[in-house]
Coordinates of C-alpha atoms and ligand atoms in Angstrom, one line a residue:
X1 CA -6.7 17.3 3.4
X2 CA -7.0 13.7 1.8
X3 CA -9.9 13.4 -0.3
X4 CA -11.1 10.5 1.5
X5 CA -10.6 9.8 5.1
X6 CA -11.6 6.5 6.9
X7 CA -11.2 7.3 10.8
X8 CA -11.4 4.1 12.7
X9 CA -14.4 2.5 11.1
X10 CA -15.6 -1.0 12.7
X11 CA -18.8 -2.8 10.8
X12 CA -20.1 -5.8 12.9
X13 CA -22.6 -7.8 11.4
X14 CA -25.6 -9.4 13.6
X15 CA -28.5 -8.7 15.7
X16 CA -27.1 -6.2 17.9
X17 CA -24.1 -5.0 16.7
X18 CA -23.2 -2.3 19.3
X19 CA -23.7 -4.6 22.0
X20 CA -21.0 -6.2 20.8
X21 CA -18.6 -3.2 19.5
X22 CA -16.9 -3.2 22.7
X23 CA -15.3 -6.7 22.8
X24 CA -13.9 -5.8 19.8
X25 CA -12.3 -2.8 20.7
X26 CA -11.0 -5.2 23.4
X27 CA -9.2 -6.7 20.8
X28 CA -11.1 -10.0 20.1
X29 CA -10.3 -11.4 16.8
X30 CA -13.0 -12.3 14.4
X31 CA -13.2 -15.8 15.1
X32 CA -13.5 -15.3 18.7
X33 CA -16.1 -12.7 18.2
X34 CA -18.0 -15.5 16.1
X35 CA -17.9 -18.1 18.7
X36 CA -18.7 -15.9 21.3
X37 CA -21.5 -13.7 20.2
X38 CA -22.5 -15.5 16.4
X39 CA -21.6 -11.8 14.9
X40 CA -19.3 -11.2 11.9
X41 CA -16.5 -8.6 12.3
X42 CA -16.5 -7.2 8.7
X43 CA -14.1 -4.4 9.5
X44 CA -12.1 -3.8 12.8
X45 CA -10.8 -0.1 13.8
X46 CA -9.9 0.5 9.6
X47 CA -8.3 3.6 9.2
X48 CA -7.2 4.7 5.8
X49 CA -6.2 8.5 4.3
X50 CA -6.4 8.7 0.3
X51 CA -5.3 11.0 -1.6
X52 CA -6.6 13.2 -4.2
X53 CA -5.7 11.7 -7.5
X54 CA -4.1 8.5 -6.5
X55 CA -5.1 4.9 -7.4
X56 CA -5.2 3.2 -3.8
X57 CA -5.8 -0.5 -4.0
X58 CA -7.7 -2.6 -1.2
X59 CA -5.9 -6.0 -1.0
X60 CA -6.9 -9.6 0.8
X61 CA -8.2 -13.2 1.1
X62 CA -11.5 -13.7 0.1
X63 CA -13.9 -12.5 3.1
X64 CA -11.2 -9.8 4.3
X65 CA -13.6 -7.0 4.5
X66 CA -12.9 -5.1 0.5
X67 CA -16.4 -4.7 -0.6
X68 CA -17.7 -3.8 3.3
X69 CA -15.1 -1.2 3.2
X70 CA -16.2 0.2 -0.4
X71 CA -19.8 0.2 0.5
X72 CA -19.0 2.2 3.3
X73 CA -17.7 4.9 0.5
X74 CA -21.1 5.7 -0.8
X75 CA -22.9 4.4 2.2
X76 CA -24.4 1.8 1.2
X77 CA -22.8 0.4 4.5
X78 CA -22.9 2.3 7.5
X79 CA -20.5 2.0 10.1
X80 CA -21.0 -0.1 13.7
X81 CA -18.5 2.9 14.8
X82 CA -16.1 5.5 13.5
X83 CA -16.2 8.2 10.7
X84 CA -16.4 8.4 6.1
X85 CA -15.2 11.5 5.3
X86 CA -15.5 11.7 1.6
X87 CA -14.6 15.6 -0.2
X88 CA -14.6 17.2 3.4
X89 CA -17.8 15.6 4.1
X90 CA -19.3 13.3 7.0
X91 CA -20.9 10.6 4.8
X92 CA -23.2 10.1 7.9
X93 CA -23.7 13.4 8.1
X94 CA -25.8 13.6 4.5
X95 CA -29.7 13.7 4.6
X96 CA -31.4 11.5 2.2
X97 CA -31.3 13.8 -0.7
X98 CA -28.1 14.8 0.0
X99 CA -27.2 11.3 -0.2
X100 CA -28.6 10.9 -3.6
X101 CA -27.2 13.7 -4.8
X102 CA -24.2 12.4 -3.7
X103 CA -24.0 8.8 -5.1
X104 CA -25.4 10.3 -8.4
X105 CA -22.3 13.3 -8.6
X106 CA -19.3 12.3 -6.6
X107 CA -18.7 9.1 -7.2
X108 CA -19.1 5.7 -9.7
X109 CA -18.8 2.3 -9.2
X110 CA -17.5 -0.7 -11.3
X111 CA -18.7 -3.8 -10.6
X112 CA -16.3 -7.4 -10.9
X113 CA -19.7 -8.5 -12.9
X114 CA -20.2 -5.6 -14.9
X115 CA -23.8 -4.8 -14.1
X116 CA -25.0 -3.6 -17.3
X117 CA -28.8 -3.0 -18.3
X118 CA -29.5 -6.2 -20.8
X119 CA -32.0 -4.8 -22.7
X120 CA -30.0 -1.4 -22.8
X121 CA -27.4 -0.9 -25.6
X122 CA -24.2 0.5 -25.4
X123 CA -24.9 3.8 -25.8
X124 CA -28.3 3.6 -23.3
X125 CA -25.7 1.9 -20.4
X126 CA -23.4 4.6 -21.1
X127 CA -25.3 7.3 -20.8
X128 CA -27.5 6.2 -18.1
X129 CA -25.8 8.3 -15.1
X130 CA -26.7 11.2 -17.3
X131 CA -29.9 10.4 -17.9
X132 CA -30.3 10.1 -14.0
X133 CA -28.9 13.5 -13.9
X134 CA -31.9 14.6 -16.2
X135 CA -29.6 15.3 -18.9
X136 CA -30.9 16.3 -22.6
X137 CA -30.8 12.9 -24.7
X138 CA -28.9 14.9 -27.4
X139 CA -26.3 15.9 -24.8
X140 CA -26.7 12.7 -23.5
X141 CA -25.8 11.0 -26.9
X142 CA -22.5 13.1 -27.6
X143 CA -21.3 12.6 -24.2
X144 CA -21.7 8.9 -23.9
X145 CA -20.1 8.7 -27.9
X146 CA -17.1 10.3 -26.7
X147 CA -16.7 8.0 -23.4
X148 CA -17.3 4.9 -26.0
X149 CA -14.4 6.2 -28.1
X150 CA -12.5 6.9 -24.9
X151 CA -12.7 3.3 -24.4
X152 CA -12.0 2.3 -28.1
X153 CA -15.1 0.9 -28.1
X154 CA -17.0 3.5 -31.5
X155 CA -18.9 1.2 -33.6
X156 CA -20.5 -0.9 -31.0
X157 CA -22.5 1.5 -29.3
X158 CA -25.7 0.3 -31.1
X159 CA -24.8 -3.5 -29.9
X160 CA -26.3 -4.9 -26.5
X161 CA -24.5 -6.2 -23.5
X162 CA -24.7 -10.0 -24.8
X163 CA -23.3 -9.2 -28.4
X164 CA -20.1 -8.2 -26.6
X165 CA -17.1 -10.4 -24.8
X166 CA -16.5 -10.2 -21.0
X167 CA -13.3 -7.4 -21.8
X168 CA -15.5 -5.2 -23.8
X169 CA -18.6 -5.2 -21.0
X170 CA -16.4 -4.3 -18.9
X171 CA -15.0 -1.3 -20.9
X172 CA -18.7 -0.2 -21.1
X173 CA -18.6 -0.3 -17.3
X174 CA -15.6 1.4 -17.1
X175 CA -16.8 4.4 -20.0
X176 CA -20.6 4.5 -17.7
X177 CA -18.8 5.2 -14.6
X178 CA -16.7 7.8 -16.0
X179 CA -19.3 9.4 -17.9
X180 CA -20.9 11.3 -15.2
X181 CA -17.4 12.9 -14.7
X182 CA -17.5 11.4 -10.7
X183 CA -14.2 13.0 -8.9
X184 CA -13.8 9.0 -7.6
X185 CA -14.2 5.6 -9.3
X186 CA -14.7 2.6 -7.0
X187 CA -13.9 -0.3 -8.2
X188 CA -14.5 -3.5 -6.6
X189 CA -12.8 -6.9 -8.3
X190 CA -13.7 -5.3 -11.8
X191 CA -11.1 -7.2 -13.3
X192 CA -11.3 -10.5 -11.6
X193 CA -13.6 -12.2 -13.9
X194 CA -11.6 -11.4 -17.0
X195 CA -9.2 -13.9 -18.8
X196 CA -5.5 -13.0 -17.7
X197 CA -4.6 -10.9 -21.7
X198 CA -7.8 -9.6 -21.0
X199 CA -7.6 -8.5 -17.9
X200 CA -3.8 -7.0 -18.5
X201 CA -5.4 -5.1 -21.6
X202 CA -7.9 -3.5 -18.8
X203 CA -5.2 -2.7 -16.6
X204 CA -3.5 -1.1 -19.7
X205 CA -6.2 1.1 -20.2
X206 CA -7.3 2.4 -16.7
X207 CA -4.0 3.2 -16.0
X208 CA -3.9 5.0 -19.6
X209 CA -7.5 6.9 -19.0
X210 CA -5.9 7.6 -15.2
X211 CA -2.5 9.4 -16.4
X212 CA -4.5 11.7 -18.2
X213 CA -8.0 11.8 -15.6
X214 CA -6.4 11.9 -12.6
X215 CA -9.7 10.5 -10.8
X216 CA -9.5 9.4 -7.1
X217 CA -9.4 5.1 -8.0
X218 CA -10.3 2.8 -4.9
X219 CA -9.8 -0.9 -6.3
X220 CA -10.1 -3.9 -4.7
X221 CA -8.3 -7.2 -6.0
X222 CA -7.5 -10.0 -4.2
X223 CA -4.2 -9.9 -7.1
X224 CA -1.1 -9.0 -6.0
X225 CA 0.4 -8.5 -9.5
X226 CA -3.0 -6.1 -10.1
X227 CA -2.4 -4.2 -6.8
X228 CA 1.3 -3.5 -7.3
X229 CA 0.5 -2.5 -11.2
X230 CA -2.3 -0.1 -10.3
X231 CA -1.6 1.2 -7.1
X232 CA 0.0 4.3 -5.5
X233 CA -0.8 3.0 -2.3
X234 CA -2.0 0.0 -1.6
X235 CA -4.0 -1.4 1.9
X236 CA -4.0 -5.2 3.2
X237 CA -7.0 -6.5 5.3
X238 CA -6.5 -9.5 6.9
X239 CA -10.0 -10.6 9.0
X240 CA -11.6 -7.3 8.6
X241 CA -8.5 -5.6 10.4
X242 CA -5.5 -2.9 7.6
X243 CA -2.5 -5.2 8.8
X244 CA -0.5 -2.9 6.3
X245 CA -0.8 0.0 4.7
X246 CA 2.1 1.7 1.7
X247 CA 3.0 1.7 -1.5
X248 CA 4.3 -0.9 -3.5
X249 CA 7.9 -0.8 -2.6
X250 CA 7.0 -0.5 1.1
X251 CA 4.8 -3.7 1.2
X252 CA 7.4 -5.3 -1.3
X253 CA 10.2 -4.6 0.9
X254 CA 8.8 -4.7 4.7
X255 CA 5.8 -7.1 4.5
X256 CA 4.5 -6.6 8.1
X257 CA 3.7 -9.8 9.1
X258 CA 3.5 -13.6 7.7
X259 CA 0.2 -13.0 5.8
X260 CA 1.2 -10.0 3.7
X261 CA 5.3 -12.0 3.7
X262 CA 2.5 -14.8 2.0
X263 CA 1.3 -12.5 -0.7
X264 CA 4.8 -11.1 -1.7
X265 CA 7.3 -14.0 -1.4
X266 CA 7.1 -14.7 -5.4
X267 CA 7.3 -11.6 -6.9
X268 CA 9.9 -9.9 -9.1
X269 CA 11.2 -7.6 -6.8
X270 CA 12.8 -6.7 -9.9
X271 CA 9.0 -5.0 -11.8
X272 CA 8.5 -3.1 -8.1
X273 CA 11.8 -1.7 -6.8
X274 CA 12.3 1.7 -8.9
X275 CA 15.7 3.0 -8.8
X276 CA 15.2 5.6 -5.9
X277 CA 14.6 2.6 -3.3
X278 CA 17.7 0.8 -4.4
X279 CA 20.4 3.9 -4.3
X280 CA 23.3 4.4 -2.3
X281 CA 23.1 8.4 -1.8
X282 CA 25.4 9.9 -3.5
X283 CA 27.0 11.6 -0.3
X284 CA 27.3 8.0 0.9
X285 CA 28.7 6.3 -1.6
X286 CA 32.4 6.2 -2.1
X287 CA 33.2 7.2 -6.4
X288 CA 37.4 6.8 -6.1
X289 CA 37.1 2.9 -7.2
X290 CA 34.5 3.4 -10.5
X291 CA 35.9 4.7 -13.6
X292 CA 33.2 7.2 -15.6
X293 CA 33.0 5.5 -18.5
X294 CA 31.3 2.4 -16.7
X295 CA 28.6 4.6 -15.2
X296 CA 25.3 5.8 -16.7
X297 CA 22.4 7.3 -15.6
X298 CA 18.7 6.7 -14.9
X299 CA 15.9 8.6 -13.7
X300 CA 15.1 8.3 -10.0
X301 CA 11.5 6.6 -10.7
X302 CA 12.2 4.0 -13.4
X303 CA 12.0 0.3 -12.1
X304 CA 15.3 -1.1 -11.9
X305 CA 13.9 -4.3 -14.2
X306 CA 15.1 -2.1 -16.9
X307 CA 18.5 -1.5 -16.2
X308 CA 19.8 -4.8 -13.9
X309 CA 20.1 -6.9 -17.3
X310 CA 23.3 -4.0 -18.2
X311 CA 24.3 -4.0 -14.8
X312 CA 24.9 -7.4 -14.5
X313 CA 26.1 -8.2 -17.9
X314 CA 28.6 -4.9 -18.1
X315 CA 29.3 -4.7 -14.6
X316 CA 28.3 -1.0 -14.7
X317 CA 27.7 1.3 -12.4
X318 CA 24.1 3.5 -12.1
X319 CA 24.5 6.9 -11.7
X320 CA 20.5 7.8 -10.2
X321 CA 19.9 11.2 -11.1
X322 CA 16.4 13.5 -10.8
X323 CA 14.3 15.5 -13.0
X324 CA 16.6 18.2 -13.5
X325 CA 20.1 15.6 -14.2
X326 CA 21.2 16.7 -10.9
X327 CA 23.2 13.4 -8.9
X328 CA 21.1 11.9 -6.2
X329 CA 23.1 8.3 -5.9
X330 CA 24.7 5.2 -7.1
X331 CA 23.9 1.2 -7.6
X332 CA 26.4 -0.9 -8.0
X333 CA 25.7 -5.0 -8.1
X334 CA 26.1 -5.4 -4.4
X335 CA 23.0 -3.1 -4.0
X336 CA 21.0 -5.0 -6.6
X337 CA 22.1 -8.1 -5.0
X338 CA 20.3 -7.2 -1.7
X339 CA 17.9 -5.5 -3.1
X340 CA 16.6 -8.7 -4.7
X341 CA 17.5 -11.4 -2.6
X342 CA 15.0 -12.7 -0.4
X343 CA 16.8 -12.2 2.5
X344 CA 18.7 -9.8 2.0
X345 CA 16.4 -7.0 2.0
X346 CA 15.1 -7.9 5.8
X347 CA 18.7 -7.7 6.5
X348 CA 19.1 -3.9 5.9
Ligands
ADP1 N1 -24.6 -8.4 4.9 C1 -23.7 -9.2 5.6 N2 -24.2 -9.9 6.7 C2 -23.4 -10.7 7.4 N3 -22.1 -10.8 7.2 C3 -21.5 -10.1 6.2 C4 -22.3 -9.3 5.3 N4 -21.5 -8.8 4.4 C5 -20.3 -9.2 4.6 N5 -20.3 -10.1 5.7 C6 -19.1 -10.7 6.2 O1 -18.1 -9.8 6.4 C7 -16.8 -10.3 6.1 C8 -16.2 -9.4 5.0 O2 -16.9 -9.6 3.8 P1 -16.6 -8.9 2.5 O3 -16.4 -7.4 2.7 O4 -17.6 -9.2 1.5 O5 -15.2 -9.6 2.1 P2 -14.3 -9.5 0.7 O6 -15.0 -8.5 -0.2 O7 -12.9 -9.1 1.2 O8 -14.4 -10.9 0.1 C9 -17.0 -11.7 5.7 O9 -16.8 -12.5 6.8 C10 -18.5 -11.8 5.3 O10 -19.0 -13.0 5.5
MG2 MG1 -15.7 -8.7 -2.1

């Protein structure tokens, strides 16, 4: 079972929401909805399966629906219609304690603007989810120190919020939420207010901290380079509705219709496509005309960035193999060709 399973959720926003519900399950687009009954579609029939320990990024334009389908994670939000099911259970299901105990164990959120206690130092912000959790201040002290260092943050922890620069607030936000050992970070536009290096650095690190936590991530960025750097998976929302749903090479290769085509029609194909994607399979692929000594071999998952410089200068042939070395196909040039043109790859 996923670890988190949105089951056709629709949020309306207005006086009388469920009044409403139905015309939208008609299909009436937000705008129409808008003019006709001056409510706001925030979400439209969202259905979305996450796995456990996977980074799944929530993409769009401004206004998309992102932070109305986070909320709806720790219910902050609660649906117009449709089911959270968070761990195996019915976030609507929780009673009010429940629900606190909840928000205080399960999960932690980053915020895009930080949201740190001013007149908290670092080592007070850090350790304040354990202090909620009644949590000795000795105990509380060790644990937050190792989080800090986690970060690479030792030697600040007796600073406040305002001594520090915009990357390392944010890397106190990142080391609070993770303190409380939560089995899922949300993160909503953490990074967007950071400078680009800065914001790279972050990247860096979560996806450091994540190789070795394995937490459940939910990000939202409206940043396609962000999204195709952090996620497993990542979801579009276009007007509150998931016009697309995959992972990187999916959405790279088959963008479903002329919005996502808008968010992926600059990008190095090159950074996405890993070598798997690109292959001719072996029992495919016709070896009479290459000679051995022009082959050589990659692993299935690296990014074929790292090879096409070879490929193209040496006129070489990649030999794709798996973990164990055994042969699962070939690229030749022609396959990197249409693998990186444009066109080509709605062609296939
Ligand atoms: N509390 C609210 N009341 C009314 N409309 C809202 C509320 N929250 C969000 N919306 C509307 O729902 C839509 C989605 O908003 P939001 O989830 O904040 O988008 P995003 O995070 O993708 O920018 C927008 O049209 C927004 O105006
Ligand atoms: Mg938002």
């Amino acid at each position: 079972m996923a670890k988190i399973e949105i089951n056709n959720v629709y949020k309306i926003f207005g006086n009388t929401p469920s009044e409403v519900l139905p015309m939208v399950k008609e299909g009436a687009t937000k705008e129409e909805v808008l003019e006709k009954t001056g409510h706001t579609v925030g979400l439209d029939n969202v259905s979305i399966s996450i796995q456990e320990g996977e980074t799944f990024v929530c993409m769009g334009l401004s206004g998309s629906g992102k932070s109305t389908l986070i909320r709806h994670l720790n219910r902050l939000i609660d649906p117009t219609d449709g089911d959270i099911i968070v761990d195996g259970t019915n976030v609507m299901e929780l009673d009010e304690q429940q629900l606190i105990d909840f928000r205080k164990n399960e999960l932690s959120m980053v915020f895009q603007r930080f949201g740190l206690f001013p007149h908290k130092t670092v080592i007070e912000n850090v350790g304040y989810g354990l202090e909620i959790q009644g949590m000795a201040i000795e105990d509380r002290k060790q644990k937050a120190m190792a989080q800090i260092e986690s970060v690479g943050l030792q030697g600040f922890e007796d600073q406040y919020p305002n001594q520090l620069s915009g990357g390392m607030q944010q890397r106190v936000g990142l080391a609070r939420a993770l303190a409380t050992n939560p089995q899922i970070l949300l993160m909503d536009e953490a990074f967007s207010a950071l400078d680009p290096l800065i914001r790279s650095d972050m990247q860096n690190q979560l996806l450091e901290l994540q190789s070795q936590l394995k937490k459940t991530i939910v990000f939202i960025t409206h940043d396609l380079d962000e999204s195709l750097r952090l996620g497993d998976h990542i979801g579009i929302l276009n007007g509150g509705r998931l016009v697309q749903a995959g992972t990187p090479e999916q959405i790279i290769m088959n963008p479903a219709d002329d919005y996502v085509e808008a968010f992926v029609k600059d990008v190095n194909r090159a950074k996405v496509l890993r070598a798997k994607t690109v292959m001719v399979k072996a029992n495919e692929f016709n070896t009479n005309n290459i000679k051995l000594s022009e082959v050589y071999k990659v692993d299935e998952s690296s990014y074929i960035e790292q090879f096409l410089p070879k490929v193209l200068a040496e006129r070489c042939t990649v030999m794709v193999v798996d973990k164990k070395g055994d042969t699962k196909g070939y690229i030749t040039e022609k396959e990197l060709a249409i693998s990186l043109s444009k066109d080509g790859y709605n062609q296939k």
